[in-house]
Amino acid sequence: DVQQISKNKFISNKKTKNLKKTVTALNRNLGKSKEWIGESEGDKPKKAKTRYKDRKQLCGICGALVKRLVDHTRSHTKENLLKCPQCPVQMANSANLVRHVHTVHDKKVIKSCEPCGKGFTTNNAYISHMRTHHNIGEQYQCEICQKLFNHASSRL
Protein backbone atom coordinates (compact mmCIF):
# COMPACT_ATOMS: atom_id res chain seq x y z
CA ASP A 1 0.00 0.00 0.00
CA VAL A 2 3.04 2.27 -0.16
CA GLN A 3 2.14 3.04 -3.78
CA GLN A 4 -1.37 4.06 -2.71
CA ILE A 5 -0.02 6.35 0.03
CA SER A 6 2.48 8.03 -2.31
CA LYS A 7 -0.22 8.33 -5.00
CA ASN A 8 -2.57 10.01 -2.49
CA LYS A 9 0.24 12.29 -1.36
CA PHE A 10 0.94 13.20 -4.99
CA ILE A 11 -2.75 13.94 -5.61
CA SER A 12 -2.87 15.99 -2.40
CA ASN A 13 0.21 17.99 -3.44
CA LYS A 14 -1.27 18.51 -6.90
CA LYS A 15 -4.53 19.78 -5.36
CA THR A 16 -2.56 22.14 -3.12
CA LYS A 17 -0.61 23.50 -6.10
CA ASN A 18 -3.84 23.95 -8.07
CA LEU A 19 -5.45 25.72 -5.11
CA LYS A 20 -2.45 28.05 -4.83
CA LYS A 21 -2.67 28.82 -8.57
CA THR A 22 -6.41 29.48 -8.27
CA VAL A 23 -5.93 31.73 -5.24
CA THR A 24 -3.16 33.63 -7.03
CA ALA A 25 -5.34 34.12 -10.12
CA LEU A 26 -8.33 35.20 -8.04
CA ASN A 27 -6.18 37.61 -6.04
CA ARG A 28 -4.95 39.13 -9.29
CA ASN A 29 -8.50 39.82 -10.46
CA LEU A 30 -10.52 40.40 -7.28
CA GLY A 31 -11.67 43.89 -6.56
CA LYS A 32 -10.75 45.45 -9.88
CA SER A 33 -13.53 47.97 -10.20
CA LYS A 34 -13.52 49.98 -13.37
CA GLU A 35 -15.38 53.27 -13.27
CA TRP A 36 -16.82 55.23 -16.13
CA ILE A 37 -16.18 58.96 -16.05
CA GLY A 38 -17.46 61.97 -17.93
CA GLU A 39 -18.67 62.15 -21.47
CA SER A 40 -16.67 61.04 -24.46
CA GLU A 41 -16.87 61.44 -28.18
CA GLY A 42 -19.47 59.12 -29.63
CA ASP A 43 -21.52 56.74 -27.51
CA LYS A 44 -18.79 55.31 -25.29
CA PRO A 45 -17.85 57.13 -22.08
CA LYS A 46 -14.21 57.40 -21.03
CA LYS A 47 -13.00 54.55 -18.86
CA ALA A 48 -11.06 55.42 -15.70
CA LYS A 49 -8.05 53.44 -14.59
CA THR A 50 -8.75 50.32 -12.56
CA ARG A 51 -8.90 51.14 -8.84
CA TYR A 52 -7.28 48.82 -6.33
CA LYS A 53 -8.10 50.75 -3.15
CA ASP A 54 -11.01 48.51 -2.13
CA ARG A 55 -9.46 45.34 -3.51
CA LYS A 56 -9.86 42.23 -1.39
CA GLN A 57 -7.65 39.17 -1.57
CA LEU A 58 -8.50 35.54 -1.02
CA CYS A 59 -6.73 33.77 1.85
CA GLY A 60 -5.28 30.47 0.66
CA ILE A 61 -5.51 29.05 4.19
CA CYS A 62 -9.12 29.70 5.23
CA GLY A 63 -10.77 31.07 2.08
CA ALA A 64 -11.70 34.45 3.60
CA LEU A 65 -11.71 37.61 1.47
CA VAL A 66 -9.58 40.19 3.26
CA LYS A 67 -8.23 43.69 2.58
CA ARG A 68 -4.83 43.07 4.17
CA LEU A 69 -3.66 39.57 3.28
CA VAL A 70 -0.26 39.95 4.98
CA ASP A 71 -1.88 40.91 8.32
CA HIS A 72 -4.50 38.19 7.96
CA THR A 73 -1.89 35.52 7.19
CA ARG A 74 -0.04 36.48 10.39
CA SER A 75 -3.19 35.59 12.34
CA HIS A 76 -2.83 32.02 11.00
CA THR A 77 0.93 31.66 11.32
CA LYS A 78 1.18 33.55 14.65
CA GLU A 79 4.41 35.16 13.40
CA ASN A 80 5.29 38.80 14.08
CA LEU A 81 2.08 39.47 15.98
CA LEU A 82 1.75 42.83 17.71
CA LYS A 83 1.63 42.54 21.50
CA CYS A 84 -0.62 44.53 23.79
CA PRO A 85 1.53 46.44 26.30
CA GLN A 86 -0.95 45.78 29.13
CA CYS A 87 -2.09 42.16 28.69
CA PRO A 88 -1.14 38.93 26.86
CA VAL A 89 -3.33 39.68 23.81
CA GLN A 90 -1.56 39.59 20.43
CA MET A 91 -2.99 40.82 17.12
CA ALA A 92 -1.95 40.87 13.49
CA ASN A 93 -3.36 44.32 12.73
CA SER A 94 -2.21 47.53 14.45
CA ALA A 95 -5.62 49.23 14.15
CA ASN A 96 -7.26 46.30 15.96
CA LEU A 97 -4.64 46.51 18.71
CA VAL A 98 -5.24 50.25 19.17
CA ARG A 99 -9.00 49.62 19.36
CA HIS A 100 -8.36 46.84 21.92
CA VAL A 101 -6.30 49.16 24.14
CA HIS A 102 -8.90 51.96 23.95
CA THR A 103 -11.90 49.75 24.65
CA VAL A 104 -10.49 47.20 27.12
CA HIS A 105 -7.77 49.02 29.05
CA ASP A 106 -8.41 52.76 28.68
CA LYS A 107 -12.22 52.38 28.66
CA LYS A 108 -12.19 55.43 26.40
CA VAL A 109 -15.82 56.56 25.97
CA ILE A 110 -16.48 57.70 22.40
CA LYS A 111 -20.27 57.94 22.57
CA SER A 112 -22.78 58.58 25.36
CA CYS A 113 -26.49 57.82 25.48
CA GLU A 114 -28.46 61.05 26.01
CA PRO A 115 -31.58 59.41 27.54
CA CYS A 116 -29.75 57.36 30.20
CA GLY A 117 -26.18 58.70 30.29
CA LYS A 118 -24.43 55.36 29.71
CA GLY A 119 -21.03 55.61 27.96
CA PHE A 120 -19.76 53.34 25.18
CA THR A 121 -16.30 52.48 23.95
CA THR A 122 -17.45 51.46 20.44
CA ASN A 123 -20.01 52.89 18.06
CA ASN A 124 -21.49 49.43 17.50
CA ALA A 125 -22.17 49.02 21.23
CA TYR A 126 -23.88 52.43 21.28
CA ILE A 127 -26.08 51.58 18.26
CA SER A 128 -27.02 48.22 19.76
CA HIS A 129 -27.92 49.90 23.08
CA MET A 130 -30.08 52.52 21.37
CA ARG A 131 -31.98 49.85 19.43
CA THR A 132 -32.45 47.54 22.41
CA HIS A 133 -33.23 49.98 25.22
CA HIS A 134 -34.69 53.03 23.49
CA ASN A 135 -36.13 51.60 20.23
CA ILE A 136 -34.10 54.13 18.24
CA GLY A 137 -32.49 53.12 14.96
CA GLU A 138 -33.11 50.88 12.01
CA GLN A 139 -35.67 48.10 12.39
CA TYR A 140 -35.84 44.84 10.45
CA GLN A 141 -39.05 43.24 9.28
CA CYS A 142 -39.64 39.49 9.06
CA GLU A 143 -40.61 38.53 5.52
CA ILE A 144 -42.91 35.78 6.80
CA CYS A 145 -44.89 37.31 9.70
CA GLN A 146 -44.13 41.03 9.05
CA LYS A 147 -43.09 41.56 12.71
CA LEU A 148 -40.49 44.29 13.34
CA PHE A 149 -37.22 43.59 15.16
CA ASN A 150 -34.48 45.87 16.49
CA HIS A 151 -31.68 43.56 15.29
CA ALA A 152 -31.49 41.69 11.97
CA SER A 153 -30.39 38.50 13.74
CA SER A 154 -33.58 38.49 15.84
CA ARG A 155 -35.61 37.62 12.74
CA LEU A 156 -34.06 34.17 12.52
PDB file of C-alpha atoms in Angstrom:
ATOM      1  CA  ASP A   1       0.000   0.000   0.000  1.00  0.00           C
ATOM      2  CA  VAL A   2       3.044   2.269  -0.161  1.00  0.00           C
ATOM      3  CA  GLN A   3       2.135   3.040  -3.783  1.00  0.00           C
ATOM      4  CA  GLN A   4      -1.370   4.065  -2.707  1.00  0.00           C
ATOM      5  CA  ILE A   5      -0.020   6.352   0.032  1.00  0.00           C
ATOM      6  CA  SER A   6       2.482   8.025  -2.307  1.00  0.00           C
ATOM      7  CA  LYS A   7      -0.219   8.329  -4.995  1.00  0.00           C
ATOM      8  CA  ASN A   8      -2.570  10.011  -2.491  1.00  0.00           C
ATOM      9  CA  LYS A   9       0.243  12.295  -1.360  1.00  0.00           C
ATOM     10  CA  PHE A  10       0.935  13.198  -4.993  1.00  0.00           C
ATOM     11  CA  ILE A  11      -2.755  13.944  -5.607  1.00  0.00           C
ATOM     12  CA  SER A  12      -2.873  15.987  -2.400  1.00  0.00           C
ATOM     13  CA  ASN A  13       0.211  17.990  -3.437  1.00  0.00           C
ATOM     14  CA  LYS A  14      -1.271  18.507  -6.904  1.00  0.00           C
ATOM     15  CA  LYS A  15      -4.527  19.781  -5.365  1.00  0.00           C
ATOM     16  CA  THR A  16      -2.556  22.135  -3.117  1.00  0.00           C
ATOM     17  CA  LYS A  17      -0.611  23.500  -6.098  1.00  0.00           C
ATOM     18  CA  ASN A  18      -3.840  23.950  -8.071  1.00  0.00           C
ATOM     19  CA  LEU A  19      -5.446  25.724  -5.108  1.00  0.00           C
ATOM     20  CA  LYS A  20      -2.447  28.053  -4.832  1.00  0.00           C
ATOM     21  CA  LYS A  21      -2.668  28.822  -8.568  1.00  0.00           C
ATOM     22  CA  THR A  22      -6.407  29.478  -8.272  1.00  0.00           C
ATOM     23  CA  VAL A  23      -5.929  31.728  -5.238  1.00  0.00           C
ATOM     24  CA  THR A  24      -3.157  33.634  -7.030  1.00  0.00           C
ATOM     25  CA  ALA A  25      -5.342  34.119 -10.120  1.00  0.00           C
ATOM     26  CA  LEU A  26      -8.326  35.202  -8.038  1.00  0.00           C
ATOM     27  CA  ASN A  27      -6.182  37.611  -6.041  1.00  0.00           C
ATOM     28  CA  ARG A  28      -4.952  39.127  -9.290  1.00  0.00           C
ATOM     29  CA  ASN A  29      -8.500  39.819 -10.456  1.00  0.00           C
ATOM     30  CA  LEU A  30     -10.516  40.401  -7.275  1.00  0.00           C
ATOM     31  CA  GLY A  31     -11.667  43.895  -6.556  1.00  0.00           C
ATOM     32  CA  LYS A  32     -10.746  45.453  -9.879  1.00  0.00           C
ATOM     33  CA  SER A  33     -13.533  47.965 -10.196  1.00  0.00           C
ATOM     34  CA  LYS A  34     -13.515  49.981 -13.374  1.00  0.00           C
ATOM     35  CA  GLU A  35     -15.379  53.266 -13.272  1.00  0.00           C
ATOM     36  CA  TRP A  36     -16.821  55.227 -16.127  1.00  0.00           C
ATOM     37  CA  ILE A  37     -16.181  58.956 -16.053  1.00  0.00           C
ATOM     38  CA  GLY A  38     -17.456  61.967 -17.926  1.00  0.00           C
ATOM     39  CA  GLU A  39     -18.665  62.153 -21.469  1.00  0.00           C
ATOM     40  CA  SER A  40     -16.673  61.043 -24.459  1.00  0.00           C
ATOM     41  CA  GLU A  41     -16.875  61.437 -28.185  1.00  0.00           C
ATOM     42  CA  GLY A  42     -19.474  59.116 -29.629  1.00  0.00           C
ATOM     43  CA  ASP A  43     -21.523  56.743 -27.509  1.00  0.00           C
ATOM     44  CA  LYS A  44     -18.792  55.308 -25.290  1.00  0.00           C
ATOM     45  CA  PRO A  45     -17.848  57.132 -22.076  1.00  0.00           C
ATOM     46  CA  LYS A  46     -14.209  57.397 -21.027  1.00  0.00           C
ATOM     47  CA  LYS A  47     -12.997  54.553 -18.855  1.00  0.00           C
ATOM     48  CA  ALA A  48     -11.064  55.423 -15.701  1.00  0.00           C
ATOM     49  CA  LYS A  49      -8.048  53.436 -14.589  1.00  0.00           C
ATOM     50  CA  THR A  50      -8.752  50.324 -12.560  1.00  0.00           C
ATOM     51  CA  ARG A  51      -8.896  51.140  -8.836  1.00  0.00           C
ATOM     52  CA  TYR A  52      -7.275  48.816  -6.329  1.00  0.00           C
ATOM     53  CA  LYS A  53      -8.101  50.745  -3.152  1.00  0.00           C
ATOM     54  CA  ASP A  54     -11.014  48.506  -2.128  1.00  0.00           C
ATOM     55  CA  ARG A  55      -9.460  45.344  -3.515  1.00  0.00           C
ATOM     56  CA  LYS A  56      -9.859  42.232  -1.385  1.00  0.00           C
ATOM     57  CA  GLN A  57      -7.649  39.172  -1.574  1.00  0.00           C
ATOM     58  CA  LEU A  58      -8.499  35.539  -1.017  1.00  0.00           C
ATOM     59  CA  CYS A  59      -6.726  33.773   1.847  1.00  0.00           C
ATOM     60  CA  GLY A  60      -5.278  30.472   0.659  1.00  0.00           C
ATOM     61  CA  ILE A  61      -5.507  29.049   4.186  1.00  0.00           C
ATOM     62  CA  CYS A  62      -9.115  29.700   5.230  1.00  0.00           C
ATOM     63  CA  GLY A  63     -10.766  31.070   2.079  1.00  0.00           C
ATOM     64  CA  ALA A  64     -11.697  34.451   3.597  1.00  0.00           C
ATOM     65  CA  LEU A  65     -11.714  37.608   1.471  1.00  0.00           C
ATOM     66  CA  VAL A  66      -9.576  40.194   3.255  1.00  0.00           C
ATOM     67  CA  LYS A  67      -8.227  43.686   2.582  1.00  0.00           C
ATOM     68  CA  ARG A  68      -4.828  43.070   4.175  1.00  0.00           C
ATOM     69  CA  LEU A  69      -3.665  39.570   3.276  1.00  0.00           C
ATOM     70  CA  VAL A  70      -0.265  39.952   4.978  1.00  0.00           C
ATOM     71  CA  ASP A  71      -1.877  40.911   8.324  1.00  0.00           C
ATOM     72  CA  HIS A  72      -4.501  38.189   7.955  1.00  0.00           C
ATOM     73  CA  THR A  73      -1.894  35.517   7.192  1.00  0.00           C
ATOM     74  CA  ARG A  74      -0.044  36.480  10.388  1.00  0.00           C
ATOM     75  CA  SER A  75      -3.188  35.591  12.338  1.00  0.00           C
ATOM     76  CA  HIS A  76      -2.831  32.019  10.998  1.00  0.00           C
ATOM     77  CA  THR A  77       0.934  31.665  11.323  1.00  0.00           C
ATOM     78  CA  LYS A  78       1.175  33.548  14.649  1.00  0.00           C
ATOM     79  CA  GLU A  79       4.410  35.155  13.397  1.00  0.00           C
ATOM     80  CA  ASN A  80       5.294  38.800  14.077  1.00  0.00           C
ATOM     81  CA  LEU A  81       2.080  39.466  15.983  1.00  0.00           C
ATOM     82  CA  LEU A  82       1.749  42.833  17.706  1.00  0.00           C
ATOM     83  CA  LYS A  83       1.629  42.543  21.500  1.00  0.00           C
ATOM     84  CA  CYS A  84      -0.620  44.532  23.789  1.00  0.00           C
ATOM     85  CA  PRO A  85       1.533  46.442  26.302  1.00  0.00           C
ATOM     86  CA  GLN A  86      -0.951  45.778  29.132  1.00  0.00           C
ATOM     87  CA  CYS A  87      -2.087  42.161  28.692  1.00  0.00           C
ATOM     88  CA  PRO A  88      -1.143  38.927  26.862  1.00  0.00           C
ATOM     89  CA  VAL A  89      -3.331  39.679  23.805  1.00  0.00           C
ATOM     90  CA  GLN A  90      -1.563  39.585  20.426  1.00  0.00           C
ATOM     91  CA  MET A  91      -2.993  40.816  17.121  1.00  0.00           C
ATOM     92  CA  ALA A  92      -1.946  40.868  13.494  1.00  0.00           C
ATOM     93  CA  ASN A  93      -3.360  44.324  12.728  1.00  0.00           C
ATOM     94  CA  SER A  94      -2.210  47.525  14.448  1.00  0.00           C
ATOM     95  CA  ALA A  95      -5.624  49.228  14.152  1.00  0.00           C
ATOM     96  CA  ASN A  96      -7.257  46.303  15.960  1.00  0.00           C
ATOM     97  CA  LEU A  97      -4.642  46.511  18.712  1.00  0.00           C
ATOM     98  CA  VAL A  98      -5.236  50.254  19.166  1.00  0.00           C
ATOM     99  CA  ARG A  99      -9.000  49.621  19.360  1.00  0.00           C
ATOM    100  CA  HIS A 100      -8.355  46.840  21.918  1.00  0.00           C
ATOM    101  CA  VAL A 101      -6.297  49.161  24.144  1.00  0.00           C
ATOM    102  CA  HIS A 102      -8.901  51.961  23.946  1.00  0.00           C
ATOM    103  CA  THR A 103     -11.905  49.746  24.652  1.00  0.00           C
ATOM    104  CA  VAL A 104     -10.489  47.198  27.120  1.00  0.00           C
ATOM    105  CA  HIS A 105      -7.774  49.021  29.051  1.00  0.00           C
ATOM    106  CA  ASP A 106      -8.412  52.760  28.683  1.00  0.00           C
ATOM    107  CA  LYS A 107     -12.218  52.381  28.660  1.00  0.00           C
ATOM    108  CA  LYS A 108     -12.195  55.432  26.395  1.00  0.00           C
ATOM    109  CA  VAL A 109     -15.820  56.558  25.965  1.00  0.00           C
ATOM    110  CA  ILE A 110     -16.477  57.696  22.404  1.00  0.00           C
ATOM    111  CA  LYS A 111     -20.266  57.944  22.567  1.00  0.00           C
ATOM    112  CA  SER A 112     -22.781  58.583  25.364  1.00  0.00           C
ATOM    113  CA  CYS A 113     -26.486  57.821  25.483  1.00  0.00           C
ATOM    114  CA  GLU A 114     -28.461  61.051  26.009  1.00  0.00           C
ATOM    115  CA  PRO A 115     -31.583  59.411  27.538  1.00  0.00           C
ATOM    116  CA  CYS A 116     -29.752  57.357  30.200  1.00  0.00           C
ATOM    117  CA  GLY A 117     -26.177  58.700  30.291  1.00  0.00           C
ATOM    118  CA  LYS A 118     -24.429  55.364  29.705  1.00  0.00           C
ATOM    119  CA  GLY A 119     -21.032  55.614  27.964  1.00  0.00           C
ATOM    120  CA  PHE A 120     -19.765  53.342  25.176  1.00  0.00           C
ATOM    121  CA  THR A 121     -16.296  52.479  23.947  1.00  0.00           C
ATOM    122  CA  THR A 122     -17.453  51.460  20.444  1.00  0.00           C
ATOM    123  CA  ASN A 123     -20.006  52.893  18.061  1.00  0.00           C
ATOM    124  CA  ASN A 124     -21.490  49.425  17.500  1.00  0.00           C
ATOM    125  CA  ALA A 125     -22.172  49.016  21.233  1.00  0.00           C
ATOM    126  CA  TYR A 126     -23.880  52.430  21.277  1.00  0.00           C
ATOM    127  CA  ILE A 127     -26.076  51.581  18.264  1.00  0.00           C
ATOM    128  CA  SER A 128     -27.022  48.215  19.763  1.00  0.00           C
ATOM    129  CA  HIS A 129     -27.916  49.899  23.084  1.00  0.00           C
ATOM    130  CA  MET A 130     -30.083  52.519  21.371  1.00  0.00           C
ATOM    131  CA  ARG A 131     -31.982  49.847  19.427  1.00  0.00           C
ATOM    132  CA  THR A 132     -32.453  47.539  22.406  1.00  0.00           C
ATOM    133  CA  HIS A 133     -33.230  49.977  25.215  1.00  0.00           C
ATOM    134  CA  HIS A 134     -34.689  53.029  23.488  1.00  0.00           C
ATOM    135  CA  ASN A 135     -36.128  51.601  20.226  1.00  0.00           C
ATOM    136  CA  ILE A 136     -34.097  54.126  18.243  1.00  0.00           C
ATOM    137  CA  GLY A 137     -32.489  53.118  14.963  1.00  0.00           C
ATOM    138  CA  GLU A 138     -33.110  50.876  12.011  1.00  0.00           C
ATOM    139  CA  GLN A 139     -35.668  48.098  12.387  1.00  0.00           C
ATOM    140  CA  TYR A 140     -35.837  44.845  10.452  1.00  0.00           C
ATOM    141  CA  GLN A 141     -39.050  43.235   9.277  1.00  0.00           C
ATOM    142  CA  CYS A 142     -39.641  39.491   9.058  1.00  0.00           C
ATOM    143  CA  GLU A 143     -40.610  38.533   5.518  1.00  0.00           C
ATOM    144  CA  ILE A 144     -42.914  35.785   6.802  1.00  0.00           C
ATOM    145  CA  CYS A 145     -44.886  37.310   9.696  1.00  0.00           C
ATOM    146  CA  GLN A 146     -44.127  41.029   9.051  1.00  0.00           C
ATOM    147  CA  LYS A 147     -43.091  41.555  12.714  1.00  0.00           C
ATOM    148  CA  LEU A 148     -40.493  44.291  13.340  1.00  0.00           C
ATOM    149  CA  PHE A 149     -37.220  43.594  15.160  1.00  0.00           C
ATOM    150  CA  ASN A 150     -34.481  45.868  16.487  1.00  0.00           C
ATOM    151  CA  HIS A 151     -31.683  43.561  15.289  1.00  0.00           C
ATOM    152  CA  ALA A 152     -31.485  41.690  11.973  1.00  0.00           C
ATOM    153  CA  SER A 153     -30.394  38.495  13.745  1.00  0.00           C
ATOM    154  CA  SER A 154     -33.585  38.494  15.842  1.00  0.00           C
ATOM    155  CA  ARG A 155     -35.612  37.622  12.741  1.00  0.00           C
ATOM    156  CA  LEU A 156     -34.061  34.174  12.523  1.00  0.00           C
TER     157      LEU A 156
END
